[in-house]
Short mmCIF file of C-alpha atoms and ligand atoms in Angstrom, two decimals:
data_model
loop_
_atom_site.label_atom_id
_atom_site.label_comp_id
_atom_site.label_asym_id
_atom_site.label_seq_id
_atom_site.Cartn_x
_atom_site.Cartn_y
_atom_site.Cartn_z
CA UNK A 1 16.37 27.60 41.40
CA UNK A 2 14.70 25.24 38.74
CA UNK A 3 15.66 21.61 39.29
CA UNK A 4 18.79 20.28 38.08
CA UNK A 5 17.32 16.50 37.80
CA UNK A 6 14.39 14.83 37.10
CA UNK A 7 12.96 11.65 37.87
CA UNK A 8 10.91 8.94 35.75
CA UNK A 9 7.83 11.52 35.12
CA UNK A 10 9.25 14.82 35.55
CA UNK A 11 11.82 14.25 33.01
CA UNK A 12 9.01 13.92 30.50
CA UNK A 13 7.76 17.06 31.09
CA UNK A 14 11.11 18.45 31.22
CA UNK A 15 12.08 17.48 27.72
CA UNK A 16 8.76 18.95 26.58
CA UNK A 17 9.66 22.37 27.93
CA UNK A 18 12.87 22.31 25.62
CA UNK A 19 10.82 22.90 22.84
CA UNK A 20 8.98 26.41 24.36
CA UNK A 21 11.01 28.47 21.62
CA UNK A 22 9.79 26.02 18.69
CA UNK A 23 7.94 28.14 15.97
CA UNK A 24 6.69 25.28 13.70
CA UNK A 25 3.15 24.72 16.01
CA UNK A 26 2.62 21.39 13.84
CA UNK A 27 6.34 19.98 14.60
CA UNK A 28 5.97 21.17 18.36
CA UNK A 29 2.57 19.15 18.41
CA UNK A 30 3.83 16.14 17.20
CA UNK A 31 7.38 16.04 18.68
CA UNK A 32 5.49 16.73 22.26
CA UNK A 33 2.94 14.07 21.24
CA UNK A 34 6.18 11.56 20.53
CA UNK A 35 8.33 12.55 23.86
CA UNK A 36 5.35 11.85 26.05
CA UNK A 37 3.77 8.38 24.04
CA UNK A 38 7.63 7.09 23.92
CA UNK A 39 8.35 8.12 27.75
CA UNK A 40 5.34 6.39 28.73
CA UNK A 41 6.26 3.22 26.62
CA UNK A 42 9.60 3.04 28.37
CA UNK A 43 7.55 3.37 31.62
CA UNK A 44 5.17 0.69 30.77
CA UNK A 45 7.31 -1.86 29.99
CA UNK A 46 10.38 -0.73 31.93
CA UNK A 47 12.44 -0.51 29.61
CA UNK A 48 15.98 -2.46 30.49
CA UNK A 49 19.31 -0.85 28.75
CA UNK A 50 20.39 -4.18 26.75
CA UNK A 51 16.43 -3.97 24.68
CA UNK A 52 16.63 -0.31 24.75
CA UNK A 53 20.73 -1.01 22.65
CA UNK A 54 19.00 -3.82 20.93
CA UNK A 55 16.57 -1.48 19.48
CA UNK A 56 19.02 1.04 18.35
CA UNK A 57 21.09 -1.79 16.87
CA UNK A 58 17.86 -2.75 15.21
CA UNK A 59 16.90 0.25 13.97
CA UNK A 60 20.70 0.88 12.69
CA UNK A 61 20.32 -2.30 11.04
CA UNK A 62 17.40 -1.05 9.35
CA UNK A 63 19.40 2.00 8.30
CA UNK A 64 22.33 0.24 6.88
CA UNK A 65 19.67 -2.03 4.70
CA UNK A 66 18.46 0.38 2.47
CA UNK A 67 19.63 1.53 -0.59
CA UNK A 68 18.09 2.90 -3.88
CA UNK A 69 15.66 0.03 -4.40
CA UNK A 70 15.13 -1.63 -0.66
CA UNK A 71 13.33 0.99 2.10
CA UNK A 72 13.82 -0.82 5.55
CA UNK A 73 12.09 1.99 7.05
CA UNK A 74 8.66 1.52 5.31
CA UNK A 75 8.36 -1.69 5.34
CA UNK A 76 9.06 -1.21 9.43
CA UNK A 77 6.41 1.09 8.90
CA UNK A 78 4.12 -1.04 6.91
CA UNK A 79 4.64 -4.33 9.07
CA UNK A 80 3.65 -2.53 12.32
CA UNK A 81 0.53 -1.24 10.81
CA UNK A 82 1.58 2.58 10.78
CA UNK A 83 1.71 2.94 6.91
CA UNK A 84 -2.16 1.45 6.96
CA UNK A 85 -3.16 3.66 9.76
CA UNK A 86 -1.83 6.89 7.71
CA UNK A 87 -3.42 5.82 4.66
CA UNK A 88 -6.76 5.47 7.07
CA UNK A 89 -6.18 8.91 8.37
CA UNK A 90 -5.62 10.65 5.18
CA UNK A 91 -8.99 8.96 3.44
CA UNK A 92 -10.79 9.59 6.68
CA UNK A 93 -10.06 13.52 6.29
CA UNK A 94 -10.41 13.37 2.07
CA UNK A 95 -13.91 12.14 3.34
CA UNK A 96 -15.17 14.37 6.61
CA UNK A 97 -18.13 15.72 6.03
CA UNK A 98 -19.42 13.53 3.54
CA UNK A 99 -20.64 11.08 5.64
CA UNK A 100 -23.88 8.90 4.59
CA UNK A 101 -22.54 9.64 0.63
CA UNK A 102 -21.82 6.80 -1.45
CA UNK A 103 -18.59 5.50 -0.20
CA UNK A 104 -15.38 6.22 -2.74
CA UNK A 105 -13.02 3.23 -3.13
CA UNK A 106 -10.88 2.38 -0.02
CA UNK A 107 -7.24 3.68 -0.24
CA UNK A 108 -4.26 1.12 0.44
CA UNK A 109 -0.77 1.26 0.87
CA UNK A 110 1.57 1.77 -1.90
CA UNK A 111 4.22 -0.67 -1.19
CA UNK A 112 7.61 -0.69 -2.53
CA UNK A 113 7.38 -1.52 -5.98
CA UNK A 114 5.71 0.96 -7.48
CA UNK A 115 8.36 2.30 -10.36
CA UNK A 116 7.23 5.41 -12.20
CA UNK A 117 6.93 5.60 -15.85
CA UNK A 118 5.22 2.70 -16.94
CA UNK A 119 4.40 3.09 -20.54
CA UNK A 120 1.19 4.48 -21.72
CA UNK A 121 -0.59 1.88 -23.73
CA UNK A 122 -3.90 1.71 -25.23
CA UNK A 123 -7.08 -0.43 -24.22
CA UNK A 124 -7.10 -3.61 -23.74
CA UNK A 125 -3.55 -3.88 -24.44
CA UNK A 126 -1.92 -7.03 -22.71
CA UNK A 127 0.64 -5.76 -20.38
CA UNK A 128 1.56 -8.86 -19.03
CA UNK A 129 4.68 -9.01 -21.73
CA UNK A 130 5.02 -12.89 -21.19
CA UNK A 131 5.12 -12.81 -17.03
CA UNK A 132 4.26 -16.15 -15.60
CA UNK A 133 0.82 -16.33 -14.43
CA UNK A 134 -3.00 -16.94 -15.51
CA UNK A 135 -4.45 -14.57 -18.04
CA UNK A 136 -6.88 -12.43 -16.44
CA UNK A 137 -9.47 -9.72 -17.79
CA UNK A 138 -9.83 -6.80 -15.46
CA UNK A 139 -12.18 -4.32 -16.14
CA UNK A 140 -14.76 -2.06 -15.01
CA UNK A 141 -15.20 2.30 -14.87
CA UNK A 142 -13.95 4.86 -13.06
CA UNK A 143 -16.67 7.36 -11.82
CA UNK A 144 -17.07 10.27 -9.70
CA UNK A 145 -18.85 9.56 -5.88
CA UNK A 146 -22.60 10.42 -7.89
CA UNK A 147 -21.82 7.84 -10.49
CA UNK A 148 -21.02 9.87 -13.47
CA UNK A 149 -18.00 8.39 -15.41
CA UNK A 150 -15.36 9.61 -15.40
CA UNK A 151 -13.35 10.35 -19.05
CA UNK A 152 -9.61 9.93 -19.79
CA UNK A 153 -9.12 8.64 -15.84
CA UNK A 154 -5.37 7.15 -15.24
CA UNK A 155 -5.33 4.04 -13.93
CA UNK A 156 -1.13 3.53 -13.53
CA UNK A 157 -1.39 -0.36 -12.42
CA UNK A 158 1.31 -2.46 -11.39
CA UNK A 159 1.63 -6.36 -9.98
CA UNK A 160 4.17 -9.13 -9.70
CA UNK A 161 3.57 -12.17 -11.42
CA UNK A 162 1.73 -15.56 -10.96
CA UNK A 163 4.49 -17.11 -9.08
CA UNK A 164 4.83 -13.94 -6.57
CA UNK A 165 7.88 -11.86 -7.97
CA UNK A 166 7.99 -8.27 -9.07
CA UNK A 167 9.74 -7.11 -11.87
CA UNK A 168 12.21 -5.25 -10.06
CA UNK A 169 13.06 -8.27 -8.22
CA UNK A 170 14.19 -10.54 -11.22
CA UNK A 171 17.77 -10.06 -12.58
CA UNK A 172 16.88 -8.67 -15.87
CA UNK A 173 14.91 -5.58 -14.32
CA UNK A 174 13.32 -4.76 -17.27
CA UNK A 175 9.34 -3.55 -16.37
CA UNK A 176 6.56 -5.84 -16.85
CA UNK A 177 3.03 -6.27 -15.72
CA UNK A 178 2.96 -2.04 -15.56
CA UNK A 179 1.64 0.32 -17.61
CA UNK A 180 -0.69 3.76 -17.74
CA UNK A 181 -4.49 3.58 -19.01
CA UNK A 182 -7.16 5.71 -19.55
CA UNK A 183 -10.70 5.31 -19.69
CA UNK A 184 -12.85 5.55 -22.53
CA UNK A 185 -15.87 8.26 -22.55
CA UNK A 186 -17.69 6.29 -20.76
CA UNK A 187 -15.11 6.18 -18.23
CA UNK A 188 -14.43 2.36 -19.27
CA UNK A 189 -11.10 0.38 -18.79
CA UNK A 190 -10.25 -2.88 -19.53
CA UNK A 191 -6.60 -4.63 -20.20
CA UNK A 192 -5.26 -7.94 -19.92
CA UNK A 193 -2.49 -9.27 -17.31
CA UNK A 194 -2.61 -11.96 -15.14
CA UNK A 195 -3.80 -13.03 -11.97
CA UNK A 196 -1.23 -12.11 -9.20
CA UNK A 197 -0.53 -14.65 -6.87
CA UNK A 198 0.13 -14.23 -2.83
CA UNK A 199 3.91 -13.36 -2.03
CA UNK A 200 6.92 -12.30 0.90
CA UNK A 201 7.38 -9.28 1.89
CA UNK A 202 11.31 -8.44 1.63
CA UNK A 203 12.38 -10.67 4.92
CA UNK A 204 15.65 -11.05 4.36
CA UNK A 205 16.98 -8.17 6.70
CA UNK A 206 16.06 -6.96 10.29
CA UNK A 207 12.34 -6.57 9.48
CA UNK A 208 12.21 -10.43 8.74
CA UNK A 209 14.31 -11.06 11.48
CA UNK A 210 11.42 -9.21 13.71
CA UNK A 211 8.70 -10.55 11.99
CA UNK A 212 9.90 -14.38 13.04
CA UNK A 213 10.94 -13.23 16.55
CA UNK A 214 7.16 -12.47 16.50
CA UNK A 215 5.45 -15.33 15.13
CA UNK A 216 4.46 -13.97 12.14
CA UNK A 217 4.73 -15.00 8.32
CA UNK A 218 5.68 -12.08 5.82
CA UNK A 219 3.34 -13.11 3.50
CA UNK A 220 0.71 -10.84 1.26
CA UNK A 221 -2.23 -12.31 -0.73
CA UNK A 222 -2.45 -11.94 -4.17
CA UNK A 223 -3.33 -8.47 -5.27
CA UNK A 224 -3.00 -6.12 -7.92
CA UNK A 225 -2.02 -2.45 -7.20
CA UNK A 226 -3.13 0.72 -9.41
CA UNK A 227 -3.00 4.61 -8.74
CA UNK A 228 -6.59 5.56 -10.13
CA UNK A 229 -6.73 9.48 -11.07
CA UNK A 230 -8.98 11.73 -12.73
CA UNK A 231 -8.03 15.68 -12.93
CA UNK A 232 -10.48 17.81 -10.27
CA UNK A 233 -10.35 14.31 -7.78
CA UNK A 234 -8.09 12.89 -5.14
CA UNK A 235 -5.71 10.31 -6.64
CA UNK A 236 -6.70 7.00 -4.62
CA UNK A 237 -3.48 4.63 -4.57
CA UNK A 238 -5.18 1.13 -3.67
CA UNK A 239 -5.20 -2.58 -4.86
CA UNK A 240 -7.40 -5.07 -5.81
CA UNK A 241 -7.22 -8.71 -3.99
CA UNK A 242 -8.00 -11.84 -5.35
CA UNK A 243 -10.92 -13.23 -3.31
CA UNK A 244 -9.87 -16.62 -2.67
CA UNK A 245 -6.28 -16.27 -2.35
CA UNK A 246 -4.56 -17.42 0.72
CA UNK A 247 -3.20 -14.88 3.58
CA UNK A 248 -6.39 -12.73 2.73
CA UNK A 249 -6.92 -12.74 6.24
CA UNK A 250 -3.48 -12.14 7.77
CA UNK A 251 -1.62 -9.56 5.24
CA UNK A 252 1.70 -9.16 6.79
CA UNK A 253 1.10 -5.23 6.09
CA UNK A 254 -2.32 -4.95 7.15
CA UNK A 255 -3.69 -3.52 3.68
CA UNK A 256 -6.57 -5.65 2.99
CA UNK A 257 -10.30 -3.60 2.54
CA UNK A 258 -13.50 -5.90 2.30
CA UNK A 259 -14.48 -3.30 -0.61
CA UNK A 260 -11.26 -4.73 -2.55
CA UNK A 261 -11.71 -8.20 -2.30
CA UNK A 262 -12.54 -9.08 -5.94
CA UNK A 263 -13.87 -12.47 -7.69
CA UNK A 264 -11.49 -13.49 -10.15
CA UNK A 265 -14.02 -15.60 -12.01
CA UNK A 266 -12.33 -18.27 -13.88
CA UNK A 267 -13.36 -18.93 -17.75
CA UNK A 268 -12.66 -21.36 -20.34
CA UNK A 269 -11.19 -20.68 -23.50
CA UNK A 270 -13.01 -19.22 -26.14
CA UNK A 271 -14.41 -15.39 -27.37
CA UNK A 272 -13.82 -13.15 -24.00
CA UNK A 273 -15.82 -10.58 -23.28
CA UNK A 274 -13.53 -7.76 -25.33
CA UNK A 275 -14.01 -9.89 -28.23
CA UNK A 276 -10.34 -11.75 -28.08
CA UNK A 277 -9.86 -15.13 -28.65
CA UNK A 278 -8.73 -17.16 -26.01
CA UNK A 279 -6.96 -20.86 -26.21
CA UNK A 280 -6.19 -21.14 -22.05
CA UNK A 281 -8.34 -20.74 -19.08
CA UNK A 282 -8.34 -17.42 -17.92
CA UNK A 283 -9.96 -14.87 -15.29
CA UNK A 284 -11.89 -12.07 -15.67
CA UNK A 285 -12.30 -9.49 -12.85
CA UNK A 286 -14.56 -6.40 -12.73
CA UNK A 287 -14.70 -3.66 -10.68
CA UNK A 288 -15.36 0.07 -10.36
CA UNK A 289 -13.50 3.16 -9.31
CA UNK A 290 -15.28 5.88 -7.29
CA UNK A 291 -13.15 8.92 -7.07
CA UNK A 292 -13.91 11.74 -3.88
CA UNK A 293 -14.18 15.24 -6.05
CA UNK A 294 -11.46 17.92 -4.87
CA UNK A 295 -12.36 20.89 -2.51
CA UNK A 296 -15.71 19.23 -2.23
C1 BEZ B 1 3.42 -4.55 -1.98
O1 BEZ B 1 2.25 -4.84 -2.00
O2 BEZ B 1 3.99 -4.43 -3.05
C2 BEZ B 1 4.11 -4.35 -0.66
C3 BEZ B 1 3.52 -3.57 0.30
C4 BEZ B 1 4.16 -3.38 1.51
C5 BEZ B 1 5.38 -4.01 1.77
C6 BEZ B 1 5.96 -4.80 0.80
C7 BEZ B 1 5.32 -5.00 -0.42
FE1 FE B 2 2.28 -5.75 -4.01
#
């Protein structure tokens, strides 16, 4: 006769053997993968029964904080680091076998506040709508891993403002500092907004609750996020960071890429580079989209 009980290993391996009649092989890979890295967790720090309820209350918590606009669960996700290791993963595999070609631009984490539907608008269109914030000048191409550019490319970009605050977060909810552009025929872009500044994560619920019971600040630095396609490419969702913004080196979500950090070169007024007249400081900041080719 099998067993009837296990003890602190064997139970492991019995709760693996419940899934021997499984017939997704993916979901019985990565369910046996979980059962045995959460067993030995529990193992390693002997787990007592008031953290183990503590973590369910937690994670109920988490549950009960979402709604249409707020997503406990990812931002759990992103504040441990697993969002950023998935994003890893999944440009790691867009880029085996290609190793020792020109690197394509570093993927980051989407975040929360992406909202889709941002209005198409043309180049060099100011998209800012009156945000607060510095004016800044970004530009640059969008090219294919060889170099070649890369025409009619979507760049679908989206920020919060110059005092840290999304649209979606302000009462009037009306979308600013978003929009859709695409690149010229020399695979071109440029468009006004304004230089983001560093903000919170969401930290009023459990997740800011853990983050303090860490040590840790929720803070972001000042970045700028855009979804960069081009039809017969991967879509690369990433951001670009102001280089001398503060928390650069401590992201409370893990999603800063050396390759991202950009200089937000500050200019005086006058006749910017697209020609417009300018009568307040602002920032330009340049840089260039390399897209991985599909099925390549
Ligand atoms: C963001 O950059 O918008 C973001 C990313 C992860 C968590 C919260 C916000
Ligand atoms: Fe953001």
């Amino acid at each position: 006769m099998p067993a009837l009980e296990y003890d602190t290993l064997s139970l492991t391996d019995a709760v693996i053997g419940r899934l021997a009649e499984c017939q997704d092989p993916r979901f019985k890979a990565v369910m046996t993968s979980l059962i045995k890295h959460l067993h030995q967790f529990a193992r390693d720090v002997d787990l007592k029964a008031p953290e183990w309820f503590a973590a369910i209350e937690f994670l109920t918590a988490c549950g009960k904080a979402c709604d249409d606009k707020r997503q406990e669960f990812i931002l759990l996700s992103d504040t441990l680091g697993l969002s950023m290791l998935v994003v890893a993963l999944e440009h790691a595999r867009a880029l085996q076998g290609r190793q020792g070609a020109t690197p394509p631009t570093d993927a980051t984490v989407q975040g929360p506040f992406y909202w889709e539907g941002a209005p198409d608008v043309a180049l060099g269109s100011d998209i800012a709508q009156g945000i607060p914030g510095e004016p800044a000048l970004y530009s640059g191409r969008v090219t294919d891993l060889e170099g070649k550019p890369l025409e009619g490319a979507l760049l679908d970009v989206w920020s919060g403002d110059g005092e840290g605050v999304y649209d979606m977060q302000r009462a009037d909810g009306g979308m600013r500092a978003r929009a859709r552009i695409r690149t010229d025929h020399e695979g071109r872009y440029w468009f006004w907004s304004i230089r983001p500044t560093f903000y919170p994560v969401p930290d009023d619920g459990p997740v800011g609750v853990m983050l303090r019971k860490m040590g840790r600040h929720p803070n972001r630095p000042g970045h700028i996020h855009m979804k960069v396609s081009a039809p017969g490419h991967h879509m690369v969702t990433t951001h670009l960071f102001v280089k001398d913004s503060p928390y650069l080196d401590s992201d409370a979500v893990f999603g800063v890429r050396d390759s991202l950090v950009v200089d937000f070169e500050k200019c005086a007024p006058g006749v910017a580079m697209d020609g417009t007249k300018q009568d307040k400081p602002y920032h330009v900041a340049h840089y260039d989209f390399r897209l991985i080719p599909e099925g390549a």
